[in-house]
mmCIF file of C-alpha atoms in Angstrom:
data_model
loop_
_atom_site.group_PDB
_atom_site.id
_atom_site.type_symbol
_atom_site.label_atom_id
_atom_site.label_comp_id
_atom_site.label_asym_id
_atom_site.label_seq_id
_atom_site.Cartn_x
_atom_site.Cartn_y
_atom_site.Cartn_z
ATOM 1 C CA GLN A 1 -0.208 -21.740 2.934
ATOM 2 C CA LEU A 2 -3.564 -21.067 4.585
ATOM 3 C CA ASP A 3 -6.894 -19.666 3.540
ATOM 4 C CA TYR A 4 -7.049 -15.912 4.036
ATOM 5 C CA GLY A 5 -7.994 -15.106 7.611
ATOM 6 C CA ALA A 6 -7.539 -18.674 8.879
ATOM 7 C CA LEU A 7 -4.951 -19.594 11.492
ATOM 8 C CA ASN A 8 -4.051 -23.275 11.876
ATOM 9 C CA TYR A 9 -2.865 -23.288 15.477
ATOM 10 C CA GLU A 10 -1.983 -26.975 15.441
ATOM 11 C CA LEU A 11 0.300 -26.486 12.446
ATOM 12 C CA ILE A 12 1.900 -23.407 13.999
ATOM 13 C CA LEU A 13 2.513 -25.384 17.196
ATOM 14 C CA GLU A 14 4.127 -28.222 15.203
ATOM 15 C CA LEU A 15 6.606 -25.721 13.741
ATOM 16 C CA GLN A 16 7.871 -24.995 17.278
ATOM 17 C CA PRO A 17 8.605 -21.317 16.568
ATOM 18 C CA ASP A 18 10.843 -19.266 18.833
ATOM 19 C CA LEU A 19 9.017 -16.120 17.703
ATOM 20 C CA ILE A 20 5.733 -15.409 15.948
ATOM 21 C CA SER A 21 5.575 -12.199 13.924
ATOM 22 C CA ALA A 22 2.036 -10.974 13.321
ATOM 23 C CA VAL A 23 3.029 -7.364 12.842
ATOM 24 C CA THR A 24 1.243 -6.950 9.512
ATOM 25 C CA SER A 25 -1.567 -9.478 9.915
ATOM 26 C CA GLY A 26 -4.249 -7.570 11.825
ATOM 27 C CA ILE A 27 -4.902 -10.451 14.240
ATOM 28 C CA THR A 28 -7.591 -10.239 16.897
ATOM 29 C CA GLN A 29 -7.018 -10.197 20.653
ATOM 30 C CA GLU A 30 -8.282 -13.784 20.857
ATOM 31 C CA GLU A 31 -5.833 -14.905 18.159
ATOM 32 C CA TYR A 32 -3.009 -13.067 19.897
ATOM 33 C CA ASP A 33 -3.791 -14.758 23.233
ATOM 34 C CA ILE A 34 -3.666 -18.212 21.642
ATOM 35 C CA LEU A 35 -0.506 -17.534 19.629
ATOM 36 C CA SER A 36 1.230 -16.143 22.720
ATOM 37 C CA GLN A 37 0.758 -19.502 24.393
ATOM 38 C CA ILE A 38 2.746 -21.101 21.576
ATOM 39 C CA ALA A 39 5.621 -18.587 21.458
ATOM 40 C CA PRO A 40 6.371 -14.901 22.098
ATOM 41 C CA THR A 41 4.223 -13.006 19.581
ATOM 42 C CA ILE A 42 4.699 -9.491 18.257
ATOM 43 C CA THR A 43 1.849 -7.625 16.627
ATOM 44 C CA GLN A 44 1.028 -4.136 15.474
ATOM 45 C CA THR A 45 0.273 -1.413 17.995
ATOM 46 C CA ASP A 46 -3.093 0.248 18.552
ATOM 47 C CA ASP A 47 -1.786 3.428 16.920
ATOM 48 C CA TYR A 48 -2.934 2.250 13.487
ATOM 49 C CA ILE A 49 -5.883 0.520 11.890
ATOM 50 C CA ASN A 50 -5.533 -3.194 11.105
ATOM 51 C CA PHE A 51 -2.877 -3.768 8.447
ATOM 52 C CA GLY A 52 -1.963 -0.083 8.721
ATOM 53 C CA MET A 53 1.368 -0.081 10.555
ATOM 54 C CA PRO A 54 4.065 1.810 8.589
ATOM 55 C CA TRP A 55 7.073 -0.069 7.266
ATOM 56 C CA GLN A 56 9.347 1.964 9.540
ATOM 57 C CA ASP A 57 7.579 0.777 12.694
ATOM 58 C CA VAL A 58 7.374 -2.780 11.380
ATOM 59 C CA THR A 59 11.107 -2.876 10.679
ATOM 60 C CA LEU A 60 12.023 -1.412 14.072
ATOM 61 C CA MET A 61 9.691 -3.752 15.961
ATOM 62 C CA ILE A 62 11.068 -6.836 14.234
ATOM 63 C CA GLY A 63 14.609 -5.572 14.756
ATOM 64 C CA THR A 64 13.984 -5.198 18.480
ATOM 65 C CA ALA A 65 12.451 -8.677 18.711
ATOM 66 C CA LEU A 66 15.509 -10.175 16.988
ATOM 67 C CA GLY A 67 18.027 -8.218 19.037
ATOM 68 C CA LYS A 68 19.079 -6.291 15.930
ATOM 69 C CA SER A 69 17.782 -2.807 16.753
ATOM 70 C CA ALA A 70 20.851 -1.021 15.402
ATOM 71 C CA GLU A 71 20.622 -2.828 12.053
ATOM 72 C CA ALA A 72 16.917 -2.074 11.818
ATOM 73 C CA GLU A 73 17.486 1.618 12.568
ATOM 74 C CA ALA A 74 20.164 1.773 9.866
ATOM 75 C CA LEU A 75 17.833 0.133 7.342
ATOM 76 C CA VAL A 76 15.096 2.641 8.118
ATOM 77 C CA ALA A 77 17.469 5.591 7.886
ATOM 78 C CA ASP A 78 18.956 4.436 4.573
ATOM 79 C CA THR A 79 15.530 3.816 3.050
ATOM 80 C CA GLU A 80 14.080 7.109 4.266
ATOM 81 C CA ALA A 81 17.087 8.823 2.697
ATOM 82 C CA LEU A 82 16.011 7.399 -0.676
ATOM 83 C CA PHE A 83 12.606 9.037 -0.298
ATOM 84 C CA ALA A 84 14.172 12.309 0.833
ATOM 85 C CA ASP A 85 16.407 12.327 -2.236
ATOM 86 C CA ALA A 86 13.429 11.595 -4.515
ATOM 87 C CA ARG A 87 11.397 14.420 -2.952
ATOM 88 C CA GLU A 88 14.281 16.845 -3.288
ATOM 89 C CA LYS A 89 14.664 16.034 -6.974
ATOM 90 C CA ASN A 90 10.910 16.152 -7.587
ATOM 91 C CA PRO A 91 9.361 19.053 -5.679
ATOM 92 C CA GLN A 92 6.563 19.052 -8.259
ATOM 93 C CA PHE A 93 5.045 16.035 -6.453
ATOM 94 C CA GLU A 94 4.487 17.992 -3.243
ATOM 95 C CA GLY A 95 0.824 18.447 -2.350
ATOM 96 C CA LYS A 96 -0.609 16.754 -5.425
ATOM 97 C CA THR A 97 -3.522 14.451 -4.604
ATOM 98 C CA VAL A 98 -3.447 10.728 -5.314
ATOM 99 C CA ALA A 99 -5.904 7.842 -5.438
ATOM 100 C CA ALA A 100 -4.194 4.448 -5.146
ATOM 101 C CA ALA A 101 -6.963 2.665 -7.021
ATOM 102 C CA TYR A 102 -7.964 -0.845 -7.951
ATOM 103 C CA TYR A 103 -10.630 -2.515 -10.095
ATOM 104 C CA TYR A 104 -12.088 -6.017 -10.103
ATOM 105 C CA ASP A 105 -15.422 -7.621 -11.023
ATOM 106 C CA ASP A 106 -16.882 -4.266 -12.080
ATOM 107 C CA ILE A 107 -15.976 -2.772 -8.696
ATOM 108 C CA PHE A 108 -13.722 0.251 -8.281
ATOM 109 C CA GLY A 109 -11.956 1.072 -5.052
ATOM 110 C CA TYR A 110 -8.908 2.655 -3.486
ATOM 111 C CA TYR A 111 -6.465 2.317 -0.602
ATOM 112 C CA THR A 112 -6.192 4.943 2.109
ATOM 113 C CA SER A 113 -3.153 6.689 3.529
ATOM 114 C CA GLN A 114 -2.768 3.874 6.083
ATOM 115 C CA ASP A 115 -2.037 1.312 3.390
ATOM 116 C CA SER A 116 1.426 0.682 1.983
ATOM 117 C CA ARG A 117 0.383 1.248 -1.621
ATOM 118 C CA ALA A 118 -0.870 4.745 -0.867
ATOM 119 C CA ARG A 119 1.965 5.447 1.590
ATOM 120 C CA PHE A 120 4.485 4.985 -1.187
ATOM 121 C CA PHE A 121 3.062 8.064 -2.874
ATOM 122 C CA THR A 122 2.595 10.118 0.293
ATOM 123 C CA GLU A 123 6.245 9.498 1.156
ATOM 124 C CA LEU A 124 7.065 11.104 -2.186
ATOM 125 C CA GLY A 125 5.024 14.204 -1.335
ATOM 126 C CA PHE A 126 1.603 13.267 -2.695
ATOM 127 C CA VAL A 127 -1.504 13.566 -0.508
ATOM 128 C CA VAL A 128 -4.481 11.253 -0.035
ATOM 129 C CA PRO A 129 -7.463 13.643 0.273
ATOM 130 C CA ASP A 130 -9.314 13.709 3.596
ATOM 131 C CA ASP A 131 -12.626 12.784 1.987
ATOM 132 C CA LEU A 132 -11.162 9.494 0.734
ATOM 133 C CA VAL A 133 -9.867 8.669 4.220
ATOM 134 C CA GLU A 134 -13.178 9.598 5.845
ATOM 135 C CA PHE A 135 -15.179 7.584 3.304
ATOM 136 C CA ALA A 136 -13.157 4.447 4.166
ATOM 137 C CA GLY A 137 -13.696 4.871 7.913
ATOM 138 C CA GLU A 138 -11.812 2.274 9.964
ATOM 139 C CA LEU A 139 -10.661 0.316 6.924
ATOM 140 C CA PHE A 140 -7.460 0.688 4.896
ATOM 141 C CA TYR A 141 -9.453 0.485 1.670
ATOM 142 C CA ALA A 142 -12.871 1.352 0.274
ATOM 143 C CA ASN A 143 -14.972 -0.128 -2.496
ATOM 144 C CA ILE A 144 -17.045 2.533 -4.220
ATOM 145 C CA SER A 145 -20.171 2.465 -6.328
ATOM 146 C CA ILE A 146 -19.838 3.516 -9.934
ATOM 147 C CA GLU A 147 -21.794 6.653 -9.019
ATOM 148 C CA ARG A 148 -18.926 7.723 -6.745
ATOM 149 C CA ILE A 149 -16.113 7.080 -9.177
ATOM 150 C CA ASP A 150 -15.489 10.828 -8.935
ATOM 151 C CA LEU A 151 -13.591 10.049 -5.722
ATOM 152 C CA LEU A 152 -10.799 8.616 -7.875
ATOM 153 C CA ASP A 153 -10.451 11.769 -9.984
ATOM 154 C CA GLN A 154 -7.349 13.170 -8.289
ATOM 155 C CA ASP A 155 -4.176 14.775 -9.615
ATOM 156 C CA LEU A 156 -2.850 11.219 -9.937
ATOM 157 C CA ILE A 157 -4.685 7.936 -10.265
ATOM 158 C CA ALA A 158 -2.292 5.077 -9.502
ATOM 159 C CA ILE A 159 -3.698 1.722 -10.607
ATOM 160 C CA VAL A 160 -2.160 -0.771 -8.203
ATOM 161 C CA ASN A 161 -3.727 -4.064 -9.341
ATOM 162 C CA LEU A 162 -3.364 -4.020 -13.127
ATOM 163 C CA GLN A 163 -1.980 -7.570 -13.049
ATOM 164 C CA PHE A 164 -5.385 -8.808 -11.867
ATOM 165 C CA ILE A 165 -7.488 -6.933 -14.420
ATOM 166 C CA ALA A 166 -8.425 -9.197 -17.324
ATOM 167 C CA GLY A 167 -7.739 -7.174 -20.433
ATOM 168 C CA GLY A 168 -5.410 -4.838 -18.573
ATOM 169 C CA ARG A 169 -5.301 -1.138 -19.303
ATOM 170 C CA GLU A 170 -7.582 -1.354 -22.360
ATOM 171 C CA GLU A 171 -10.263 -3.115 -20.343
ATOM 172 C CA LEU A 172 -10.092 -0.508 -17.605
ATOM 173 C CA GLU A 173 -10.169 2.488 -19.910
ATOM 174 C CA SER A 174 -13.097 1.006 -21.833
ATOM 175 C CA LYS A 175 -15.291 1.573 -18.777
ATOM 176 C CA PRO A 176 -17.263 4.670 -19.805
ATOM 177 C CA LEU A 177 -17.296 6.549 -16.513
ATOM 178 C CA PHE A 178 -13.636 5.811 -15.811
ATOM 179 C CA GLY A 179 -12.700 7.095 -19.248
ATOM 180 C CA LEU A 180 -14.525 10.342 -18.529
ATOM 181 C CA LEU A 181 -12.437 11.178 -15.472
ATOM 182 C CA THR A 182 -10.302 14.263 -15.998
ATOM 183 C CA ALA A 183 -7.160 12.478 -14.811
ATOM 184 C CA VAL A 184 -7.706 9.738 -17.399
ATOM 185 C CA GLN A 185 -8.354 12.166 -20.229
ATOM 186 C CA GLU A 186 -5.265 14.207 -19.334
ATOM 187 C CA GLY A 187 -2.988 11.171 -19.023
ATOM 188 C CA ARG A 188 -2.461 11.382 -15.282
ATOM 189 C CA VAL A 189 -2.907 7.668 -14.653
ATOM 190 C CA LEU A 190 -0.004 5.533 -13.457
ATOM 191 C CA TYR A 191 0.111 1.934 -14.683
ATOM 192 C CA MET A 192 2.746 -0.343 -13.164
ATOM 193 C CA ASP A 193 3.955 -3.802 -14.049
ATOM 194 C CA GLU A 194 3.341 -6.821 -11.831
ATOM 195 C CA VAL A 195 6.644 -6.690 -9.959
ATOM 196 C CA SER A 196 6.315 -2.981 -9.197
ATOM 197 C CA GLU A 197 2.778 -3.511 -7.906
ATOM 198 C CA ASN A 198 4.019 -6.298 -5.668
ATOM 199 C CA ALA A 199 6.845 -4.113 -4.413
ATOM 200 C CA LEU A 200 4.239 -1.654 -3.135
ATOM 201 C CA GLY A 201 2.108 -4.403 -1.623
ATOM 202 C CA PHE A 202 4.945 -6.236 0.127
ATOM 203 C CA TYR A 203 6.367 -2.987 1.434
ATOM 204 C CA SER A 204 9.737 -3.164 3.185
ATOM 205 C CA PRO A 205 13.326 -1.881 2.935
ATOM 206 C CA LEU A 206 13.889 -4.750 0.509
ATOM 207 C CA SER A 207 11.181 -3.761 -1.969
ATOM 208 C CA ILE A 208 11.107 0.030 -1.612
ATOM 209 C CA PRO A 209 14.388 0.712 -3.482
ATOM 210 C CA TYR A 210 13.127 -1.374 -6.409
ATOM 211 C CA ALA A 211 9.771 0.424 -6.406
ATOM 212 C CA LEU A 212 11.468 3.821 -6.453
ATOM 213 C CA GLU A 213 13.771 2.834 -9.289
ATOM 214 C CA GLU A 214 10.901 1.556 -11.427
ATOM 215 C CA VAL A 215 8.090 3.973 -10.570
ATOM 216 C CA LEU A 216 9.883 7.314 -10.306
ATOM 217 C CA PRO A 217 10.534 7.578 -14.072
ATOM 218 C CA LEU A 218 6.834 6.895 -14.717
ATOM 219 C CA LEU A 219 5.794 9.602 -12.265
ATOM 220 C CA GLU A 220 8.300 12.055 -13.713
ATOM 221 C CA ALA A 221 6.820 11.432 -17.164
ATOM 222 C CA ILE A 222 3.373 12.407 -15.832
ATOM 223 C CA PHE A 223 4.670 15.301 -13.732
ATOM 224 C CA PRO A 224 7.918 16.466 -15.373
ATOM 225 C CA PRO A 225 10.508 18.084 -13.106
ATOM 226 C CA GLU A 226 10.376 21.859 -13.207
ATOM 227 C CA LEU A 227 13.328 23.380 -15.020
#
């Protein structure tokens, strides 16, 4: 257990690892060079922003490093099949915009399409609008001023940190400008419990099936399947 962003190289060395996985950590080149002297180290590719590597690539990379490529490929295929089945049963999700939003200390923000919490929705057919991605720049998230809360007003607002909001849903909806958003007034806000939020944050073939089972009924209540 370390402070966020801090690497204790002496402690890592004492553990005598055979492999160091930094695939989802966003380490720097300097950190990689030092870790590689301790043990073979795998990290995300340059194809994505820091912390932005998709779960599929993460699973396959770790599988290769462990000599279990076939098992990793099967896990990816089985999990992607769950998303495909959900999309087939819910074509009404396709193309609808989403803001995977958070709130803390009077600050609103959202995660971009290169973050796992937003990817969960894009893999169901939702879309993170280009202006949200551009506003965040090279980051996987963006804090926004209260004057730009309009950025959150999408077809779906998914609150992904309710467990950390003192006062929960009532506290959030008591914020005047948030309450005025069209999505809020029309009931197009998704509120998840703590475990479901964590399933989206710790995104892997282990957590995705749980997230789908718990969140799909909530989404279908907001966007009912077309008869």
